Short mmCIF file of C-alpha atoms in Angstrom, two decimals:
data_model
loop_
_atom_site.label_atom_id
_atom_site.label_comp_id
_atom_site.label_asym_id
_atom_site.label_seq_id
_atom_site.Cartn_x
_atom_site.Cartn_y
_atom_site.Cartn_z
CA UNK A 1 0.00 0.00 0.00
CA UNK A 2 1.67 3.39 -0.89
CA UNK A 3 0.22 5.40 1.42
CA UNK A 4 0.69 9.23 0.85
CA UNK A 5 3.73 9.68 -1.52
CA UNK A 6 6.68 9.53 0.13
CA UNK A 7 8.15 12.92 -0.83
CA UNK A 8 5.54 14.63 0.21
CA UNK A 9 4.71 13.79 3.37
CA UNK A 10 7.11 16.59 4.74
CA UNK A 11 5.31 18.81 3.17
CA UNK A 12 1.93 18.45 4.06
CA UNK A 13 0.17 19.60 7.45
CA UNK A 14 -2.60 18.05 6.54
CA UNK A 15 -3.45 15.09 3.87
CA UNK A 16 -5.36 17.69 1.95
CA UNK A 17 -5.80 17.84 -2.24
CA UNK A 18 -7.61 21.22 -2.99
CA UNK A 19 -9.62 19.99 -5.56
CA UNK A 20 -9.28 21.88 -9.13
CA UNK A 21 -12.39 23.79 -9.26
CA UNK A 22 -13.39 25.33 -12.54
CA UNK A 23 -13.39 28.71 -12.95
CA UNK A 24 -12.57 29.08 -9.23
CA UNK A 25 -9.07 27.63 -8.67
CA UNK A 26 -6.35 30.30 -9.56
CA UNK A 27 -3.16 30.93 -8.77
CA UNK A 28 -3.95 32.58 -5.43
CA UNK A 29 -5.52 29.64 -4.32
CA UNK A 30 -2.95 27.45 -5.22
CA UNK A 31 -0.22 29.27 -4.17
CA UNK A 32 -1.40 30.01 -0.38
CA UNK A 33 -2.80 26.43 -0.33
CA UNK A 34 0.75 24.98 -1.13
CA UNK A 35 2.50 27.58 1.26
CA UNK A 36 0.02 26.63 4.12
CA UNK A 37 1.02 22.66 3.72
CA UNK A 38 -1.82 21.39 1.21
CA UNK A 39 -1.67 20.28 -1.97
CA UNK A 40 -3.21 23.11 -4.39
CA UNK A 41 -4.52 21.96 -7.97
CA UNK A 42 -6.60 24.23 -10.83
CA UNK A 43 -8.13 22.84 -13.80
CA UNK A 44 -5.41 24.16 -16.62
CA UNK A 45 -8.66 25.20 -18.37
CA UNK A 46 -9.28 27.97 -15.85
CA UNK A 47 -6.78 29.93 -18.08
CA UNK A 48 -8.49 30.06 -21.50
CA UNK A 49 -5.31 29.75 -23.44
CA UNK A 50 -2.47 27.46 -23.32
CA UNK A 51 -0.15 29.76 -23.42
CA UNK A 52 -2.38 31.54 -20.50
CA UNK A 53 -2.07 28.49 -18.87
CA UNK A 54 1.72 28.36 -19.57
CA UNK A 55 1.94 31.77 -17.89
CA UNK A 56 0.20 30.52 -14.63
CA UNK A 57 2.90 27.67 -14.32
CA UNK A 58 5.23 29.88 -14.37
CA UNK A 59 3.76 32.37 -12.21
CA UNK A 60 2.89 29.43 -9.45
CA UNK A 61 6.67 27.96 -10.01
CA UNK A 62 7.80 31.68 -8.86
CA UNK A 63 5.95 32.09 -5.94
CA UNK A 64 5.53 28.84 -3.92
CA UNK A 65 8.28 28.48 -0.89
CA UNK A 66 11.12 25.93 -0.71
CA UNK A 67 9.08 24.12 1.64
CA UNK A 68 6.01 24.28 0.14
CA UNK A 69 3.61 21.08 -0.53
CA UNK A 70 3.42 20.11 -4.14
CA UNK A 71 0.71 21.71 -6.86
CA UNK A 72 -1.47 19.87 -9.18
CA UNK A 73 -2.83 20.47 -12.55
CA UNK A 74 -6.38 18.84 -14.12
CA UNK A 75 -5.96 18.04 -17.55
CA UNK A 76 -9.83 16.38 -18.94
CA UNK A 77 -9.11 13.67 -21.27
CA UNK A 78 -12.63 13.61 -23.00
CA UNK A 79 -12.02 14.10 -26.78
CA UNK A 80 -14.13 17.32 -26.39
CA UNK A 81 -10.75 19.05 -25.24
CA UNK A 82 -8.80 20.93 -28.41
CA UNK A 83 -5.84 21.72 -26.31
CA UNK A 84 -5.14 18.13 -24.42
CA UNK A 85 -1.92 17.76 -26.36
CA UNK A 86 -0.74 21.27 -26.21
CA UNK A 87 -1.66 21.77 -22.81
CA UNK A 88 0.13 18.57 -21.71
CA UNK A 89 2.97 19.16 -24.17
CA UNK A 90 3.25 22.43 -21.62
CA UNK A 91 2.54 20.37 -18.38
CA UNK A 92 5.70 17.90 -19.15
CA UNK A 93 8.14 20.96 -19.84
CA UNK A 94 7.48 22.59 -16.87
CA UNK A 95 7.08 19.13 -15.00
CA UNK A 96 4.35 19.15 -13.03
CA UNK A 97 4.31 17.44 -10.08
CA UNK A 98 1.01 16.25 -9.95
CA UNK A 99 -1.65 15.40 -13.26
CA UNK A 100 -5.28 14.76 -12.20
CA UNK A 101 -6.98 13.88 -15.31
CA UNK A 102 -10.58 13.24 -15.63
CA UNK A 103 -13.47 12.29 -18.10
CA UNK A 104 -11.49 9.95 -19.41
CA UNK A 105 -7.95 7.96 -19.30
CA UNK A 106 -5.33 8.41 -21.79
CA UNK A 107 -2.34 6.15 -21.51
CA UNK A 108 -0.04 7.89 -23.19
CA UNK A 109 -0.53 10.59 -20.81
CA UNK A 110 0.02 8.93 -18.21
CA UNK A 111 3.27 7.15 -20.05
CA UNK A 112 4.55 11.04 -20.56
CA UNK A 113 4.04 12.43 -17.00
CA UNK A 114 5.83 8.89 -15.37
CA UNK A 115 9.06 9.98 -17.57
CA UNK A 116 9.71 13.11 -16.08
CA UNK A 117 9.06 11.71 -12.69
CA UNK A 118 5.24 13.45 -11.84
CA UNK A 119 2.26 11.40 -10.75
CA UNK A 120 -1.27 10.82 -12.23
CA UNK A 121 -4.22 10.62 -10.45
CA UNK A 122 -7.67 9.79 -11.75
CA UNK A 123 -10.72 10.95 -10.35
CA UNK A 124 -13.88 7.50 -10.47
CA UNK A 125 -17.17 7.84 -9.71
CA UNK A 126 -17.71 3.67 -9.80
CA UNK A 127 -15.72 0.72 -9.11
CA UNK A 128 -16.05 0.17 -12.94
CA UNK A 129 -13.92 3.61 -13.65
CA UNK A 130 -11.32 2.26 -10.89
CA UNK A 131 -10.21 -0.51 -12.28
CA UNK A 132 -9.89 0.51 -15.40
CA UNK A 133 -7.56 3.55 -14.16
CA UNK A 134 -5.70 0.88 -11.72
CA UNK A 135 -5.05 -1.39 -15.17
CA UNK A 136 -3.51 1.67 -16.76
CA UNK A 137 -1.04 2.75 -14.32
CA UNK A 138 -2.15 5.62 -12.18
CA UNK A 139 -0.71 6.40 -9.08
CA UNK A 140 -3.65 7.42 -6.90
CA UNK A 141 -7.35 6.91 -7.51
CA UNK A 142 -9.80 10.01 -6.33
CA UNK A 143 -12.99 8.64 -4.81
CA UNK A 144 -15.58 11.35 -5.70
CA UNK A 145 -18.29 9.79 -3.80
CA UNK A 146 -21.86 10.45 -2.84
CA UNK A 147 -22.27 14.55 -2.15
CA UNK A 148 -19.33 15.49 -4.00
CA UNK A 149 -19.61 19.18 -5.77
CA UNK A 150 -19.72 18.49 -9.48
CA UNK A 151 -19.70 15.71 -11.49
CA UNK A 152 -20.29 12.86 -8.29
CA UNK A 153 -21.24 9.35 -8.03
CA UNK A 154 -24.04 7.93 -6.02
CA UNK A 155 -21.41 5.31 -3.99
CA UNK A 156 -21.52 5.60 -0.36
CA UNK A 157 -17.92 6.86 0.62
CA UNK A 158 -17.80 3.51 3.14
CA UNK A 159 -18.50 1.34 0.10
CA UNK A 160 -16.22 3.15 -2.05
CA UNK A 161 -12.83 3.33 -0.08
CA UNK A 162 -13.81 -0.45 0.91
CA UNK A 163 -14.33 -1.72 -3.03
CA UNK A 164 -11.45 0.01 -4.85
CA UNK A 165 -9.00 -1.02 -2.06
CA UNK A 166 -9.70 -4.41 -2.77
CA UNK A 167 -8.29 -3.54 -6.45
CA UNK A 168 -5.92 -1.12 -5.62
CA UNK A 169 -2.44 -0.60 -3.47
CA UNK A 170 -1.83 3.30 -4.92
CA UNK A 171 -2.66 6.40 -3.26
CA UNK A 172 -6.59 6.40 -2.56
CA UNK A 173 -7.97 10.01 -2.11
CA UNK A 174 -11.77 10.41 -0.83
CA UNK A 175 -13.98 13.29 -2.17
CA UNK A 176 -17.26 14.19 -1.03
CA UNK A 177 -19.20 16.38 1.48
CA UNK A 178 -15.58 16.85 3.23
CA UNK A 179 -15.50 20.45 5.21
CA UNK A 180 -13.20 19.80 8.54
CA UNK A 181 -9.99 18.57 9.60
CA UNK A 182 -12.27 16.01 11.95
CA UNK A 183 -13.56 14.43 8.86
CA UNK A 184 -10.19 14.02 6.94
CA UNK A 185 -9.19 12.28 10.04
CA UNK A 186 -12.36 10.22 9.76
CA UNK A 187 -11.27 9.26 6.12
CA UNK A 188 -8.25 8.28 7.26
CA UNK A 189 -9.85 5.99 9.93
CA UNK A 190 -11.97 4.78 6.75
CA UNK A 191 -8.99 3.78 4.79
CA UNK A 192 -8.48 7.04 2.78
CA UNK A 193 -4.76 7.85 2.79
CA UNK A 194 -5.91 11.77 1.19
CA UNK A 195 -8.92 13.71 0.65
CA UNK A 196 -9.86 15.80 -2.07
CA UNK A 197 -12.02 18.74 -0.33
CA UNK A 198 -13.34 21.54 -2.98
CA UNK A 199 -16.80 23.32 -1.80
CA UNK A 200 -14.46 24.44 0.92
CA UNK A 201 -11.86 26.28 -0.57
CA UNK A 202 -14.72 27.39 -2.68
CA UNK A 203 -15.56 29.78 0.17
CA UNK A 204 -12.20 31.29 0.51
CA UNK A 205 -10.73 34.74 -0.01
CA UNK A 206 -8.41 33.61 -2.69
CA UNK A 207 -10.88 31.70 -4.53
CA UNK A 208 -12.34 33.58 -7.91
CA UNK A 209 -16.19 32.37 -6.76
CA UNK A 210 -18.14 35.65 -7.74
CA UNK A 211 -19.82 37.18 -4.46
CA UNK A 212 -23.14 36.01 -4.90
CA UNK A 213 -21.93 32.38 -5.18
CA UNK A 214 -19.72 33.15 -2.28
CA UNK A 215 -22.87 34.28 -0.24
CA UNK A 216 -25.29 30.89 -1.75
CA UNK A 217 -22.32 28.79 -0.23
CA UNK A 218 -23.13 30.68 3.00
CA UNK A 219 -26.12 30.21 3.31
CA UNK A 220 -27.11 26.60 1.51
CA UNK A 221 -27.38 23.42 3.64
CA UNK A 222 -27.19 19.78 2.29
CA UNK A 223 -30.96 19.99 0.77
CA UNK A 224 -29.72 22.68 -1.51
CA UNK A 225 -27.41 20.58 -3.26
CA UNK A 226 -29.45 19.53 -6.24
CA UNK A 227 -27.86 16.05 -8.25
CA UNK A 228 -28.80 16.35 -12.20
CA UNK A 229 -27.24 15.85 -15.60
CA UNK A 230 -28.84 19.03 -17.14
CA UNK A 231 -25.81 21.35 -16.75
CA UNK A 232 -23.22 19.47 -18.28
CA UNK A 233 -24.59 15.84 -19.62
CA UNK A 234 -23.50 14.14 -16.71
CA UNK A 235 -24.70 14.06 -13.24
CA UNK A 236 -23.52 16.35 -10.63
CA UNK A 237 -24.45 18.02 -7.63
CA UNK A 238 -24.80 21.87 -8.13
CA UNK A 239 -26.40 24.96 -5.94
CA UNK A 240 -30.51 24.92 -6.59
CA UNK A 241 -30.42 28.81 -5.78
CA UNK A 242 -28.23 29.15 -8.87
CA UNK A 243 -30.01 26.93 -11.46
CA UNK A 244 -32.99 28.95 -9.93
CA UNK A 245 -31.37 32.12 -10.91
CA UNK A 246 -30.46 31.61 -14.13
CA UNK A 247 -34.22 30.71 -15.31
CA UNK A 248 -33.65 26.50 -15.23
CA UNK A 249 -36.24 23.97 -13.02
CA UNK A 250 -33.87 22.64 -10.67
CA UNK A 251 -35.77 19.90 -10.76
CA UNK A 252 -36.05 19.14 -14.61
CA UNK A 253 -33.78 16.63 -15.22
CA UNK A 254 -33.20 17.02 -18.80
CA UNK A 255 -29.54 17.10 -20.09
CA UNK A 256 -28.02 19.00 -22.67
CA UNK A 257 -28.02 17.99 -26.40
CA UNK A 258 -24.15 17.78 -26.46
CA UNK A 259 -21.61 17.06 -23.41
CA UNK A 260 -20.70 20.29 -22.30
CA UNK A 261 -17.67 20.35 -19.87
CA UNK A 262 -16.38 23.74 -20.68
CA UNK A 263 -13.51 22.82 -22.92
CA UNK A 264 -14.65 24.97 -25.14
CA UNK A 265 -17.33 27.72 -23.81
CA UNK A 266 -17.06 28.27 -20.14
CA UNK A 267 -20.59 30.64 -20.40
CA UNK A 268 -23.41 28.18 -18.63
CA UNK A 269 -20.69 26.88 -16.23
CA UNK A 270 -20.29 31.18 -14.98
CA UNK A 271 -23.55 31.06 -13.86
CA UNK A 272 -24.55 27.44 -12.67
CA UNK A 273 -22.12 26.49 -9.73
CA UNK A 274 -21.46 23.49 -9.01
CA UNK A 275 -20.99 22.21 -4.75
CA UNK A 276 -21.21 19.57 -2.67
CA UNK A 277 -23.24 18.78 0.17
CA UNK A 278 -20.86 19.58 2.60
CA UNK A 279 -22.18 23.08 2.33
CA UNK A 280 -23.82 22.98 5.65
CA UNK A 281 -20.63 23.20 7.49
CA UNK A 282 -19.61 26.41 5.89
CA UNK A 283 -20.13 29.36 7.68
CA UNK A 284 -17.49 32.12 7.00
CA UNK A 285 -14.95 32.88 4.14
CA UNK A 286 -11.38 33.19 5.73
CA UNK A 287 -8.07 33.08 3.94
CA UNK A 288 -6.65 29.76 3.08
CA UNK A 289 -3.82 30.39 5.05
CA UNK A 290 -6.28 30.70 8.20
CA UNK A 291 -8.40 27.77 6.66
CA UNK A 292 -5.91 25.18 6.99
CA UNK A 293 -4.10 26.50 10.06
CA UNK A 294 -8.13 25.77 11.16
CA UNK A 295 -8.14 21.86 9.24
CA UNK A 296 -4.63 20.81 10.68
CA UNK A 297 -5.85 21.87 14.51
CA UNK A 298 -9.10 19.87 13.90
CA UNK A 299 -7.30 16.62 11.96
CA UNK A 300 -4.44 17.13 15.77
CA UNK A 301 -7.84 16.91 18.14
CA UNK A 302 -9.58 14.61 16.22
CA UNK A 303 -6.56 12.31 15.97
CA UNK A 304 -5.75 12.77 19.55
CA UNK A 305 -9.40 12.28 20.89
CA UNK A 306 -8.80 8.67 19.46
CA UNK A 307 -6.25 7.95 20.73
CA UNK A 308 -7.40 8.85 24.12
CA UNK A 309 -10.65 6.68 23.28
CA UNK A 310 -7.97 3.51 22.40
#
């Protein structure tokens, strides 16, 4: 079992991904998340250009601290995205130390971040998408489980870590409904050697969330989360206020004609905002600096209240 990578665990004050958001994960957010001792990702499609995207590499490269935790970048896979192979063309030169791809697995991919040294993990929604991703080689598999913000499956976290550990000795990462340091510790307890945690971050100062999102992630509890494929093709949990705002029946569960993931229009995606249930434990938008400083004192007490329970 790999447990969390071994060059990393130095690094990290808490076993925290912040999960690449789009349109919300910049380099603000990665850069203080890194600093603070968590891993900080972004979706490389948050910059609209590759070279854009070049520019944030760069810009992240320049400002993280020798001691910093490692970043991430998501690259999607699905054949919808024009600038896979330029983008990832970019992501080996700069060597990135972390690829999370998604909506899809592309060997060769995988085959090109391995040679420089980085690691690939692959978000699964089923057992079905696990194995597949454990066949090709990733290094970590990313649970997004029941109540996870955007695309989600409908697995019970339990049964999740449980099922793809049978199939897998890599780094296993648990999203879903995640908000405190006492629940990455109860993760861990579950098996999880990471978690992926997004909504959260989400309500940050450094995040790019508009302020009306930031004030719907204030004020929305777990029944606000609404699961449906009509914003992108494929299931996900999103904010009802917001498909409410924007003139759609939250509860018309209609998709799209065509997959629509962003790759190339980012305009429904601006205004329908995607979050997970574990809303209802937000309550105030601090800095991620202050955030984590928060997580790592919950993960100490939490950790420590068991062992005083042992």
């Amino acid at each position: 079992m790999m447990a969390i990578p071994p060059t990393w665990t130095d690094r990290l004050r808490v076993p925290v991904i912040s999960a690449p958001m789009f349109l919300i994960s910049g380099t603000d957010l990665v850069v203080e998340a890194c600093n603070a001792g968590v891993v900080g990702t972004f979706p490389a499609l948050n910059q609209r250009t590759s070279e854009g995207y070049r520019d944030w590499l760069d810009e992240i490269a320049s400002r993280l601290m020798p001691e910093a935790a490692p970043f991430g970048v998501n690259l999607v896979v699905h054949r919808s995205n024009p600038r896979l192979d330029t983008d990832l063309a970019i992501t080996v030169e700069k060597r990135v130390p972390l690829v999370v791809t998604s909506l899809g697995l592309n060997r060769d991919l995988i085959s090109a971040v391995h040679a420089y040294g980085g690691l690939v993990f692959h978000d699964v929604t089923s057992l079905k998408f696990a194995a597949k991703a454990a066949e090709a080689g990733v290094d970590g598999l990313i649970a997004v489980s029941y109540g996870a913000g955007g695309h989600a499956g409908l697995i019970s976290p339990f049964a999740a870590l449980h099922e793809i550990r049978q199939i897998f000795d890599g780094v296993l990462v648990l999203g879903g409904a995640i908000s405190t340091g006492r629940q990455v510790a109860a993760a861990r307890l579950m098996g999880a050697d990471m978690v992926y945690m997004g909504t959260r971050f989400m309500a940050t100062a450094e995040s790019m969330a508009v302020e009306r999102q930031r004030q719907m992630l204030l004020e929305a509890k777990a029944a606000d989360i609404v699961y449906t494929p009509a914003v992108s093709g494929i299931p996900g949990n999103f904010l009802r206020a917001s498909l409410t705002a924007y003139g759609r029946d939250p509860d018309d569960l209609t998709p799209p004609d065509k997959l629509d993931f962003g790759t190339t229009d980012a305009k429904a995606w601006r205004d329908l905002w995607a979050a997970g249930q574990g809303v209802g434990a937000i309550d105030d938008l601090p800095n991620v600096a202050g955030l984590i400083d928060r997580l790592a004192a919950e993960f100490g007490s939490a950790a420590l209240l068991l062992a005083n329970r042992g």
